[in-house]
Amino acid sequence: MSVKTFTLVIPNDINGLAQNEEYCLLVCDNRYRKIRLHDYHEIYQIPGLYEYLFYDLLECKSPEVVTQALIEQVKQSQASSDLIVLELGAGNGIVAEALTNNGVETIVGIDIIEEAAQAALRDRSHVYQDYLVEDLTNLSSEAREKLKATPFNCLISVAALGFGDIPPLAFASAFNYVNDEGWVAFNIKSDFLTDREPSGFSQLIHRMENAGILDVHVKQAYQHRLALDGRSLQYVSIVGTKQTSIPQSMFEELS
Ligand SMILES: C[S@@+](CC[C@H](N)C(=O)[O-])C[C@H]1O[C@@H](n2cnc3c(N)ncnc32)[C@H](O)[C@@H]1O
């Protein structure tokens, strides 16, 4: 059993803050340190803080919702091959652990920050076959070779798209490392799928669907987590299959 080694204070002035502005105060040596909930490089360095904040306090359900939706689709399809998963925005391995608990044996994690890889190794060392610290919009040649050499038949990304985290271009790049007919499972804030949304995800996903690049099997709206002020944050979980790679012309528009 892990022991909580930190003390957190939720400030009074958090009402109505945007999701990427939410913060809490960590008590350290009798002083308060402000930590934004999206300061993952700081959060991962404190064992148990990510889990306490997002899962215990804010009741995040996304790893469970997205992995269950994926596993159900895979079972229904009666496809016999084992999943070889590329996990984008892998963090400290909570999604990979959920997949492992469902019998998935091969997962390669990718995240842009070193602290995520270190936390995954510290907290869930058994769940990844490999873990790359890379920017998918500017991959090292070594990472490109590794990704090309692995016959991925599944891409998953949970709680990581948009908000200055993973941009559409990085998602598109990861998508193209998955084989045709491979599974694609991710979640995204419901607001990010509306027409005038500026992150570019709404446009990308609609274009992928319309062009027959992504065949969406299920879309499910649900509560991703609570905001610090108690509001419900609504997301959509999407599971589909890749039909073909995103063409270069679409990449040029995303750059
Ligand atoms: C909210 S965490 C989610 C982690 C994990 N998927 C989970 O559900 O517990 C978002 C993760 O996305 C990662 N991230 C942000 N921008 C990224 C990028 N451009 N490429 C890869 N990972 C990124 C962050 O470092 C962070 O680990």
Tab-separated table of C-alpha atoms and ligand atoms in Angstrom:
chain	number	residue	atom	x	y	z
A	1	MET	CA	0.000	0.000	0.000
A	2	SER	CA	1.373	3.437	-0.923
A	3	VAL	CA	1.540	6.170	1.693
A	4	LYS	CA	0.564	9.724	0.758
A	5	THR	CA	3.639	11.897	1.339
A	6	PHE	CA	2.253	15.309	0.408
A	7	THR	CA	-0.351	17.785	1.587
A	8	LEU	CA	-2.518	19.668	-0.869
A	9	VAL	CA	-4.688	22.707	-0.387
A	10	ILE	CA	-7.430	23.586	-2.844
A	11	PRO	CA	-7.542	27.395	-3.040
A	12	ASN	CA	-10.748	29.424	-2.721
A	13	ASP	CA	-10.443	31.340	-5.976
A	14	ILE	CA	-10.758	28.447	-8.418
A	15	ASN	CA	-14.401	28.938	-9.396
A	16	GLY	CA	-14.906	29.015	-13.143
A	17	LEU	CA	-11.231	28.556	-14.053
A	18	ALA	CA	-10.571	27.069	-17.489
A	19	GLN	CA	-9.361	23.474	-17.368
A	20	ASN	CA	-5.781	24.426	-18.248
A	21	GLU	CA	-5.694	27.181	-15.608
A	22	GLU	CA	-6.784	25.105	-12.621
A	23	TYR	CA	-4.220	24.897	-9.839
A	24	CYS	CA	-3.724	23.697	-6.302
A	25	LEU	CA	-1.240	24.462	-3.554
A	26	LEU	CA	1.277	21.893	-2.433
A	27	VAL	CA	2.521	22.341	1.117
A	28	CYS	CA	6.318	22.009	1.161
A	29	ASP	CA	8.507	22.913	4.148
A	30	ASN	CA	5.687	24.997	5.644
A	31	ARG	CA	5.341	26.980	2.404
A	32	TYR	CA	2.777	26.806	-0.364
A	33	ARG	CA	3.850	25.922	-3.899
A	34	LYS	CA	1.409	26.627	-6.710
A	35	ILE	CA	1.026	23.727	-9.140
A	36	ARG	CA	-1.207	23.959	-12.212
A	37	LEU	CA	-3.080	20.744	-12.915
A	38	HIS	CA	-1.498	20.738	-16.376
A	39	ASP	CA	2.063	21.090	-14.977
A	40	TYR	CA	2.625	17.387	-15.548
A	41	HIS	CA	6.412	17.649	-15.302
A	42	GLU	CA	5.995	18.789	-11.669
A	43	ILE	CA	3.124	16.488	-10.742
A	44	TYR	CA	4.800	13.282	-11.958
A	45	GLN	CA	7.845	13.956	-9.801
A	46	ILE	CA	5.824	13.437	-6.616
A	47	PRO	CA	4.787	9.775	-6.286
A	48	GLY	CA	1.012	9.380	-6.023
A	49	LEU	CA	0.162	13.040	-6.664
A	50	TYR	CA	-1.199	12.486	-10.186
A	51	GLU	CA	-3.412	9.610	-9.005
A	52	TYR	CA	-4.597	11.514	-5.916
A	53	LEU	CA	-5.479	14.685	-7.819
A	54	PHE	CA	-7.103	13.298	-10.935
A	55	TYR	CA	-8.490	9.963	-9.792
A	56	ASP	CA	-9.239	10.211	-6.051
A	57	LEU	CA	-10.192	13.880	-5.822
A	58	LEU	CA	-11.570	14.664	-9.295
A	59	GLU	CA	-12.947	11.183	-10.093
A	60	CYS	CA	-11.381	10.858	-13.547
A	61	LYS	CA	-12.932	7.920	-15.422
A	62	SER	CA	-11.274	8.224	-18.816
A	63	PRO	CA	-8.695	5.386	-18.795
A	64	GLU	CA	-11.453	2.957	-17.796
A	65	VAL	CA	-14.059	4.359	-20.234
A	66	VAL	CA	-11.764	4.465	-23.277
A	67	THR	CA	-10.038	1.120	-22.666
A	68	GLN	CA	-13.367	-0.635	-22.017
A	69	ALA	CA	-14.854	0.841	-25.212
A	70	LEU	CA	-11.808	-0.367	-27.148
A	71	ILE	CA	-11.741	-3.858	-25.633
A	72	GLU	CA	-15.472	-4.291	-26.273
A	73	GLN	CA	-15.079	-3.338	-29.941
A	74	VAL	CA	-12.117	-5.676	-30.364
A	75	LYS	CA	-14.106	-8.549	-28.810
A	76	GLN	CA	-17.144	-7.844	-30.989
A	77	SER	CA	-14.984	-7.824	-34.122
A	78	GLN	CA	-13.675	-11.310	-33.299
A	79	ALA	CA	-10.337	-10.228	-34.737
A	80	SER	CA	-7.898	-12.829	-33.560
A	81	SER	CA	-4.645	-10.871	-33.534
A	82	ASP	CA	-3.225	-9.572	-30.242
A	83	LEU	CA	-3.094	-5.822	-29.841
A	84	ILE	CA	0.233	-4.092	-30.446
A	85	VAL	CA	-0.458	-0.672	-29.024
A	86	LEU	CA	1.093	2.742	-29.535
A	87	GLU	CA	0.028	4.934	-26.611
A	88	LEU	CA	0.293	8.651	-27.238
A	89	GLY	CA	0.589	10.961	-24.201
A	90	ALA	CA	1.275	7.935	-22.029
A	91	GLY	CA	2.055	9.753	-18.765
A	92	ASN	CA	2.823	7.455	-15.846
A	93	GLY	CA	1.131	4.404	-17.308
A	94	ILE	CA	-2.430	4.353	-15.970
A	95	VAL	CA	-3.953	3.596	-19.383
A	96	ALA	CA	-1.332	0.958	-20.132
A	97	GLU	CA	-2.099	-0.662	-16.790
A	98	ALA	CA	-5.812	-0.786	-17.681
A	99	LEU	CA	-4.926	-2.378	-21.044
A	100	THR	CA	-2.553	-4.849	-19.366
A	101	ASN	CA	-5.350	-5.838	-16.965
A	102	ASN	CA	-7.382	-6.689	-20.072
A	103	GLY	CA	-4.709	-9.004	-21.416
A	104	VAL	CA	-2.820	-6.617	-23.715
A	105	GLU	CA	0.865	-7.537	-23.684
A	106	THR	CA	2.597	-5.165	-26.101
A	107	ILE	CA	2.387	-1.426	-25.467
A	108	VAL	CA	4.861	1.234	-26.553
A	109	GLY	CA	4.382	4.520	-24.694
A	110	ILE	CA	5.308	7.913	-26.079
A	111	ASP	CA	5.266	11.193	-24.185
A	112	ILE	CA	6.948	14.521	-24.718
A	113	ILE	CA	8.395	14.899	-21.218
A	114	GLU	CA	11.122	12.889	-19.537
A	115	GLU	CA	9.335	13.120	-16.153
A	116	ALA	CA	6.481	11.021	-17.587
A	117	ALA	CA	8.850	8.235	-18.654
A	118	GLN	CA	10.567	8.298	-15.261
A	119	ALA	CA	7.240	8.179	-13.424
A	120	ALA	CA	6.007	5.286	-15.602
A	121	LEU	CA	9.190	3.370	-14.831
A	122	ARG	CA	8.865	4.178	-11.128
A	123	ASP	CA	5.106	3.464	-10.788
A	124	ARG	CA	4.291	0.801	-13.420
A	125	SER	CA	7.525	-0.632	-14.727
A	126	HIS	CA	5.832	-3.797	-16.042
A	127	VAL	CA	3.337	-2.241	-18.460
A	128	TYR	CA	5.472	-0.924	-21.342
A	129	GLN	CA	7.580	-2.861	-23.769
A	130	ASP	CA	9.253	0.436	-24.646
A	131	TYR	CA	8.721	4.104	-23.769
A	132	LEU	CA	9.893	6.938	-25.998
A	133	VAL	CA	10.345	10.526	-24.914
A	134	GLU	CA	9.734	12.264	-28.205
A	135	ASP	CA	7.914	15.043	-29.974
A	136	LEU	CA	5.884	13.426	-32.755
A	137	THR	CA	6.040	16.625	-34.780
A	138	ASN	CA	9.840	16.401	-34.753
A	139	LEU	CA	10.823	12.762	-34.207
A	140	SER	CA	14.441	11.670	-33.841
A	141	SER	CA	15.561	9.333	-36.628
A	142	GLU	CA	16.062	6.561	-34.047
A	143	ALA	CA	12.443	6.874	-32.857
A	144	ARG	CA	11.176	6.995	-36.433
A	145	GLU	CA	12.974	3.715	-37.191
A	146	LYS	CA	11.637	2.061	-34.022
A	147	LEU	CA	8.070	3.123	-34.758
A	148	LYS	CA	8.308	2.009	-38.386
A	149	ALA	CA	9.682	-1.375	-37.345
A	150	THR	CA	6.802	-2.133	-34.955
A	151	PRO	CA	3.608	-3.494	-36.552
A	152	PHE	CA	1.187	-1.419	-34.471
A	153	ASN	CA	-2.437	-2.423	-34.852
A	154	CYS	CA	-3.752	0.011	-32.257
A	155	LEU	CA	-3.314	3.667	-31.295
A	156	ILE	CA	-4.673	4.943	-27.994
A	157	SER	CA	-4.555	8.413	-26.501
A	158	VAL	CA	-6.384	9.322	-23.301
A	159	ALA	CA	-6.777	12.769	-21.728
A	160	ALA	CA	-3.985	14.155	-23.835
A	161	LEU	CA	-5.397	15.817	-26.974
A	162	GLY	CA	-5.784	19.588	-27.183
A	163	PHE	CA	-5.224	22.193	-24.431
A	164	GLY	CA	-1.703	22.910	-25.589
A	165	ASP	CA	-0.896	19.226	-25.030
A	166	ILE	CA	-0.921	17.002	-28.110
A	167	PRO	CA	-1.580	19.030	-31.288
A	168	PRO	CA	-3.472	17.626	-34.324
A	169	LEU	CA	-0.196	17.230	-36.231
A	170	ALA	CA	1.280	14.904	-33.559
A	171	PHE	CA	-1.918	12.843	-33.461
A	172	ALA	CA	-1.898	12.568	-37.261
A	173	SER	CA	1.747	11.494	-37.230
A	174	ALA	CA	1.063	8.753	-34.641
A	175	PHE	CA	-2.011	7.622	-36.627
A	176	ASN	CA	0.145	6.957	-39.663
A	177	TYR	CA	2.396	4.556	-37.707
A	178	VAL	CA	-0.580	2.201	-37.232
A	179	ASN	CA	-1.328	-0.442	-39.850
A	180	ASP	CA	-4.463	-0.166	-41.982
A	181	GLU	CA	-7.421	-1.868	-40.222
A	182	GLY	CA	-5.736	-1.053	-36.883
A	183	TRP	CA	-7.786	0.173	-33.920
A	184	VAL	CA	-7.842	3.841	-32.934
A	185	ALA	CA	-9.187	4.839	-29.498
A	186	PHE	CA	-9.076	8.269	-27.925
A	187	ASN	CA	-11.051	10.805	-25.973
A	188	ILE	CA	-11.435	14.521	-26.420
A	189	LYS	CA	-13.315	17.322	-24.703
A	190	SER	CA	-16.813	17.574	-26.254
A	191	ASP	CA	-16.303	21.303	-26.936
A	192	PHE	CA	-13.288	20.426	-29.103
A	193	LEU	CA	-15.559	18.649	-31.573
A	194	THR	CA	-17.710	21.666	-32.309
A	195	ASP	CA	-17.462	23.518	-35.616
A	196	ARG	CA	-15.776	26.712	-34.526
A	197	GLU	CA	-13.304	25.104	-32.160
A	198	PRO	CA	-9.795	26.523	-32.737
A	199	SER	CA	-7.500	23.590	-31.765
A	200	GLY	CA	-8.032	21.980	-35.197
A	201	PHE	CA	-9.123	18.588	-33.827
A	202	SER	CA	-12.744	18.983	-34.829
A	203	GLN	CA	-11.752	19.711	-38.416
A	204	LEU	CA	-9.153	16.930	-38.528
A	205	ILE	CA	-11.473	14.245	-37.150
A	206	HIS	CA	-14.375	15.233	-39.394
A	207	ARG	CA	-12.104	15.250	-42.430
A	208	MET	CA	-10.645	11.859	-41.501
A	209	GLU	CA	-14.165	10.456	-41.236
A	210	ASN	CA	-15.444	12.089	-44.428
A	211	ALA	CA	-12.403	11.028	-46.450
A	212	GLY	CA	-12.745	7.406	-45.304
A	213	ILE	CA	-9.451	7.530	-43.379
A	214	LEU	CA	-11.047	6.702	-40.028
A	215	ASP	CA	-14.109	4.502	-39.677
A	216	VAL	CA	-15.715	5.480	-36.365
A	217	HIS	CA	-17.448	2.520	-34.687
A	218	VAL	CA	-18.580	4.121	-31.411
A	219	LYS	CA	-18.753	7.597	-29.935
A	220	GLN	CA	-19.756	7.914	-26.316
A	221	ALA	CA	-20.295	11.137	-24.365
A	222	TYR	CA	-19.450	10.880	-20.667
A	223	GLN	CA	-18.052	12.743	-17.665
A	224	HIS	CA	-14.247	12.750	-17.949
A	225	ARG	CA	-13.722	14.201	-14.482
A	226	LEU	CA	-14.873	16.955	-12.157
A	227	ALA	CA	-13.330	20.406	-12.332
A	228	LEU	CA	-11.789	21.625	-9.064
A	229	ASP	CA	-14.917	23.737	-8.479
A	230	GLY	CA	-17.154	20.689	-8.931
A	231	ARG	CA	-18.332	21.293	-12.524
A	232	SER	CA	-18.705	18.230	-14.728
A	233	LEU	CA	-16.181	18.092	-17.605
A	234	GLN	CA	-17.777	16.367	-20.559
A	235	TYR	CA	-15.699	14.384	-23.047
A	236	VAL	CA	-16.361	12.038	-25.941
A	237	SER	CA	-14.702	8.627	-26.235
A	238	ILE	CA	-14.174	7.507	-29.840
A	239	VAL	CA	-13.214	4.048	-31.093
A	240	GLY	CA	-12.748	3.238	-34.740
A	241	THR	CA	-10.513	1.580	-37.261
A	242	LYS	CA	-7.908	3.098	-39.513
A	243	GLN	CA	-8.760	2.639	-43.190
A	244	THR	CA	-5.760	4.316	-44.747
A	245	SER	CA	-2.992	6.758	-43.850
A	246	ILE	CA	-3.488	10.493	-43.704
A	247	PRO	CA	-2.139	11.890	-46.995
A	248	GLN	CA	0.731	14.365	-47.176
A	249	SER	CA	-1.620	17.105	-48.431
A	250	MET	CA	-3.563	16.957	-45.151
A	251	PHE	CA	-0.301	17.139	-43.168
A	252	GLU	CA	0.667	20.294	-45.018
A	253	GLU	CA	-2.611	21.897	-43.976
A	254	LEU	CA	-1.989	20.940	-40.327
A	255	SER	CA	1.554	22.349	-40.171
B	1	LIG	C1	-3.443	14.304	-18.591
B	1	LIG	S1	-1.954	13.495	-19.009
B	1	LIG	C2	-2.639	11.929	-19.481
B	1	LIG	C3	-1.700	10.791	-19.212
B	1	LIG	C4	-2.316	9.428	-19.427
B	1	LIG	N1	-2.755	9.256	-20.792
B	1	LIG	C5	-3.467	9.196	-18.464
B	1	LIG	O1	-4.629	9.142	-18.931
B	1	LIG	O2	-3.224	9.063	-17.269
B	1	LIG	C6	-1.458	14.182	-20.590
B	1	LIG	C7	-0.118	13.654	-21.053
B	1	LIG	O3	0.108	14.105	-22.404
B	1	LIG	C8	1.488	14.417	-22.506
B	1	LIG	N2	1.720	15.326	-23.647
B	1	LIG	C9	1.445	16.635	-23.743
B	1	LIG	N3	1.807	17.117	-24.949
B	1	LIG	C10	2.321	16.076	-25.634
B	1	LIG	C11	2.849	15.913	-26.946
B	1	LIG	N4	2.908	16.941	-27.809
B	1	LIG	N5	3.284	14.688	-27.315
B	1	LIG	C12	3.197	13.634	-26.449
B	1	LIG	N6	2.705	13.730	-25.208
B	1	LIG	C13	2.262	14.917	-24.798
B	1	LIG	C14	1.802	15.081	-21.168
B	1	LIG	O4	3.202	15.140	-20.917
B	1	LIG	C15	1.040	14.183	-20.215
B	1	LIG	O5	1.832	13.107	-19.777
